[in-house]
Amino acid sequence: MRKHVIAAIFCACSFSVLMAQTPIYLDDNQPIEARVKDALSRMTLEEKVALCHAQSKFSTPGVRRLGIPEIWMSDGPHGVRAEINWNDWGYANWTNDSITAFPALTCLAATWNPEMAAIYGKSVGEEARYRRKDILLGPGLNIYRTPLNGRNFEYMGEDPYLTSVMCVPYIQGVQKNGVAVCVKHYVLNNQEKWRGHIDVELSDRALYEIYLPAFKAAVQKGEAWSIMGSYNKVRGQHACHNALTLNKILKGDWGFDGVVVTDWGGCHDTYEAAMNGLDIEMGSYTNGLTSESKFTYDDYYLAKPYLRMLKEGKVPVSTVDDKASRILRLIFRTGMNRHKPYGSLTTEAHYQAAQEIGDEGIVLLKNAPVSKKTSPLLPISAEKINKILVVGDNATRMLNQGGGSSELKVKDMVSPLDGLRALYGNKIVYTKGYAAGRALYDHADKISQAVEDSLRMEAVRLAKDADLVILVGGLNKNHFQDCEGADRLSYGLPFGQNELIDALTAVNKNMVLVLLSGNAVEMPWVRKVPAIVQGWYLGSMGGKSIADILSGSVNPSGKLPFSFPVKLTDCGANAFDELCYPGDSIKEVYKEDILVGYRWYDTKKIPALFSFGHGLSYTTFAYGKPVVSSKKMEGNGTLTVTIPVKNTGSVAGKEVVQLYIGDEKCSVMRPVKELKAFSKIALQPGEEKQVSFTLSPDELKYYDDVKKDWVAEPGKFKVYIGSSSTDIRGTVEFELL
Ligand code: GLC
C-alpha cells in the first residue's frame, strides 16, 4: 500500500512540475487573454517591434525563440490568391495553389440572402485554412459611390444596411476556420484614382450614416479579427494611422480588439503609426533580400525607426505592448489555435456553393416580348430553337485573371460558352464579336482600345439566320475597367460593344444581352434589347450559373445592390464638380453628402434606368396591404409590419421583400427612404406567405452631428414595402412617441 501512495505522490509532483514547465501561452486550455499576457511578459522590446511589420510580401515574423509562429496573409475576398514571391510581386508559380474562384462580392450582395454569405465565408475560409493562411485579406466593404470606381466589383453596393447584413455571415464563416478576415479598406476608399493620397472631406452625417456602418457591423456583429487601413487620407490624416477613425471610432467607440493592418505601402509616418492605432505595417516597395533597395524590412516605419523612438522615450512602450498584444491575440485565434479545422480545396461542395451563389446573384434586368404576339425570350425554350448564336469576348474570357489583388489562379473555370454548350450542344455557334485584349493590371498602354470592325461584321453575318442571339459582353478586369489601381474612363461599354449591339439588333430582334461586370454601364440601346441579364464576375462555375438562369432551370432571384443611372451625371458623386469626384488630386469633397445611390435619385427625382433592389423573376408576386401591429411606437418599444406575399405565376420562385423607412417631417434633411430590412422568401406557384418585420426606434435614427449621437425624432414615419426601391407595393404609417 505504502509503495502505491509514494508512487501516486511522485506522479502528482512530476505532473505539477511538468505543468509548471508548460508556459501558459502554449497551453490551449488557458483563456486567450491569459496566454497573451504571459507571452507578452516573455518578449523583448525588439521582439515586440518585430511583430509590427512585414518580414516578406505577405508575412510577419512570430517570435521564433518562444515558438510563436509567423502570420501568413493572402488575398483576397473572392478566393485565395496564388502564392507570391517572398520579396516581390511576382507569382511563385507553385503547382499546388490552384483554387476555387467564388463569385465577386457584388454577386453575393445581389443574392440579398445572408445564407449565401454564410456558405461563401465557410467555403472560402476552408480554402484559406487548407492553404495555411492566417489572414484572408477581405471582404471589401467600401460603399459604391460612383460607377467609375475601378474596384466596385469587389464590394457590396451602394447601401450601408445591405452591406452590413451581408458581410457578417461571411466573416463568421471564414473565422470558424481559424482564419482571420481583414475587412477593407477602412475607410472612404471609394475610388482608385489617386487612391494613395487623396484626402477625403465629408460631413459627419455622411461618415456615420453611409461609410462607417458596414465596418461597424463587421467589428461588432461579425467580430472581425483584423481590419485593413485604406491608402487615402481622411480629413487630413492617412487612414492607416488616423486618430479619429482608428483610435476614437474603431478601437474606442466600437471596442475593436483585433489588429489594424496597413494596405500595402499605406504607412507614411512612424510617430503617427505608433500613436494612432496602426498595429502591422505591410509594404509594397521592398526587396529586402536580393538588393539594398530603398526600403528593407528593417527600415519600415514600424521597424528600426519605431524601436529607436521607443528607446529614446519619444513614444510610450504602452503603444508597442498594445500592438503586440493584439497581434498575439490574432495568432492565438489562428495559427496557434489547435482546434481549427483542416480546411479543404476545390471540393464539389465549394463548386456547388460557387454555383448556388451565382444562381442566386444573377439579376434579370429586363425580359420583354419582342412583339405583342410573342412571349419573352427568357427562359430559352430549346425545343423551339435550332440555332443560337453566342457572341462576345466575355463568353470565353478567363475573368478570374486581372483586376488587381483579387485575381485568382483557378483549378476549374466553366466559361459562359462552356455552360451554354453543355446545355444546347451543337445548336450553339460562337463568334467573338469584339476584342478586349489581355487582362492586364497597370499596363494600360499595352491594352488596345481599338474596335475590330471585322469581328462585328462576322457576328452580324451569322446573326441574320440565328433563331436567338446571346451577346455575352460587359466590362472586364483590364486596367481602366473593373480593376484596382485606376478608375473607368467613361460610363459606357468599351471595345465597340454599343455599335455591336446596334448592328446585331438591326438584323435580329431576338437578342439576350448578358453583361458580366461589377459596375453599372450606360445603355443607349436599352429599348432595342428585349432581354438583359446582369451576370457578375461569377468565378469557377460562372458558365453553369448563366446556363441555369437562361434555361430556366433556376428562376432568377437576384436584386441589384446598386442603381444603374441613365447617364453618369445623374449620379450624385458625378453631379457636381471635379472636387466632388475625383477630387483636385489632393483633396476631394463628398458634396452629395448622405444622398448616395437611390437616396440621391429618390430625393432629386431623377429616375434611374434600373433601380437599387430591382430584379425580375420568371414568375410574378402579388403583395397584400402592409399592416402594422400598432399605429404608435413607444420610445423604447417595437412594432411589427406584416405583408402577405403570393406567387401568382406558374413556376416556383424567390422574392426579396424590401422595407424602407421615410421620415418626412424631420428637422434635418433625410433621404425620401432608406433600406432598413429585407427578407428573401421562396414560394411555390399559388403559395402565399406572411412576411413580418420588427421595427424599433433604432431603424428610425439619423446621426445628429451636433449631439454626436444617433437620434430618432418623435413624429410620423412612413414604411415602404417594395420589390425594389422604386417598385413600391404598399405603404403604411405609424407615429414614434
Ligand atoms: C493592394 C490592395 C489590397 C490588397 C493588398 C495586398 O494594394 O489595395 O486590397 O489586399 O494590396 O495585395
Short mmCIF file of N, CA, C and O and ligand atoms in Angstrom, two decimals, residues 58 75 81 89 137 151 184-185 195 228 231 263-264 405 484, ligand 1:
data_model
loop_
_atom_site.label_atom_id
_atom_site.label_comp_id
_atom_site.label_asym_id
_atom_site.label_seq_id
_atom_site.Cartn_x
_atom_site.Cartn_y
_atom_site.Cartn_z
N PHE A 58 3.96 38.97 -47.83
CA PHE A 58 2.67 38.60 -47.22
C PHE A 58 2.84 37.89 -45.88
O PHE A 58 1.99 37.10 -45.49
N ASP A 75 -4.42 37.54 -50.23
CA ASP A 75 -5.66 37.99 -50.84
C ASP A 75 -6.47 36.75 -51.14
O ASP A 75 -5.91 35.65 -51.19
N ARG A 81 -5.58 33.81 -53.26
CA ARG A 81 -4.69 34.19 -54.37
C ARG A 81 -3.52 33.21 -54.49
O ARG A 81 -3.11 32.60 -53.52
N TRP A 89 6.43 41.23 -56.25
CA TRP A 89 5.02 40.94 -56.58
C TRP A 89 4.88 39.81 -57.57
O TRP A 89 3.77 39.53 -58.03
N LEU A 137 -7.36 38.48 -46.84
CA LEU A 137 -7.48 39.93 -46.99
C LEU A 137 -8.77 40.28 -47.72
O LEU A 137 -8.81 40.52 -48.91
N ARG A 151 -12.88 49.49 -58.42
CA ARG A 151 -12.95 48.31 -57.55
C ARG A 151 -14.35 48.02 -57.02
O ARG A 151 -14.52 47.21 -56.13
N LYS A 184 -11.82 45.40 -45.38
CA LYS A 184 -11.12 46.51 -46.04
C LYS A 184 -12.06 47.29 -46.92
O LYS A 184 -13.17 46.84 -47.19
N HIS A 185 -11.65 48.53 -47.36
CA HIS A 185 -10.45 49.26 -46.96
C HIS A 185 -10.94 50.40 -46.07
O HIS A 185 -11.67 51.27 -46.56
N ARG A 195 -5.70 56.99 -55.25
CA ARG A 195 -6.08 56.31 -54.01
C ARG A 195 -5.00 56.42 -52.93
O ARG A 195 -5.28 56.35 -51.75
N MET A 228 -8.21 46.37 -42.47
CA MET A 228 -7.14 46.99 -43.24
C MET A 228 -7.38 48.49 -43.42
O MET A 228 -8.45 48.90 -43.90
N TYR A 231 -5.61 53.39 -48.25
CA TYR A 231 -4.49 54.23 -48.70
C TYR A 231 -4.76 55.72 -48.55
O TYR A 231 -3.84 56.50 -48.33
N ASP A 263 -2.90 48.92 -45.70
CA ASP A 263 -2.85 48.44 -47.07
C ASP A 263 -1.36 48.50 -47.44
O ASP A 263 -0.58 49.19 -46.81
N TRP A 264 -1.00 47.81 -48.49
CA TRP A 264 0.43 47.61 -48.77
C TRP A 264 1.12 48.90 -49.19
O TRP A 264 0.90 49.40 -50.28
N SER A 405 -5.39 42.85 -57.04
CA SER A 405 -5.02 41.89 -55.98
C SER A 405 -6.06 40.79 -55.80
O SER A 405 -5.78 39.78 -55.16
N GLU A 484 -8.35 47.24 -59.99
CA GLU A 484 -7.68 48.02 -58.94
C GLU A 484 -6.65 48.96 -59.56
O GLU A 484 -6.05 48.65 -60.57
C1 GLC B 1 -3.47 46.10 -52.56
C2 GLC B 1 -4.94 46.25 -52.27
C3 GLC B 1 -5.42 45.43 -51.10
C4 GLC B 1 -4.67 44.12 -51.08
C5 GLC B 1 -3.22 44.42 -50.78
C6 GLC B 1 -2.35 43.17 -50.85
O1 GLC B 1 -2.89 47.34 -52.78
O2 GLC B 1 -5.42 47.59 -52.12
O3 GLC B 1 -6.83 45.24 -51.24
O4 GLC B 1 -5.22 43.24 -50.11
O5 GLC B 1 -2.67 45.41 -51.64
O6 GLC B 1 -2.32 42.66 -52.14
#
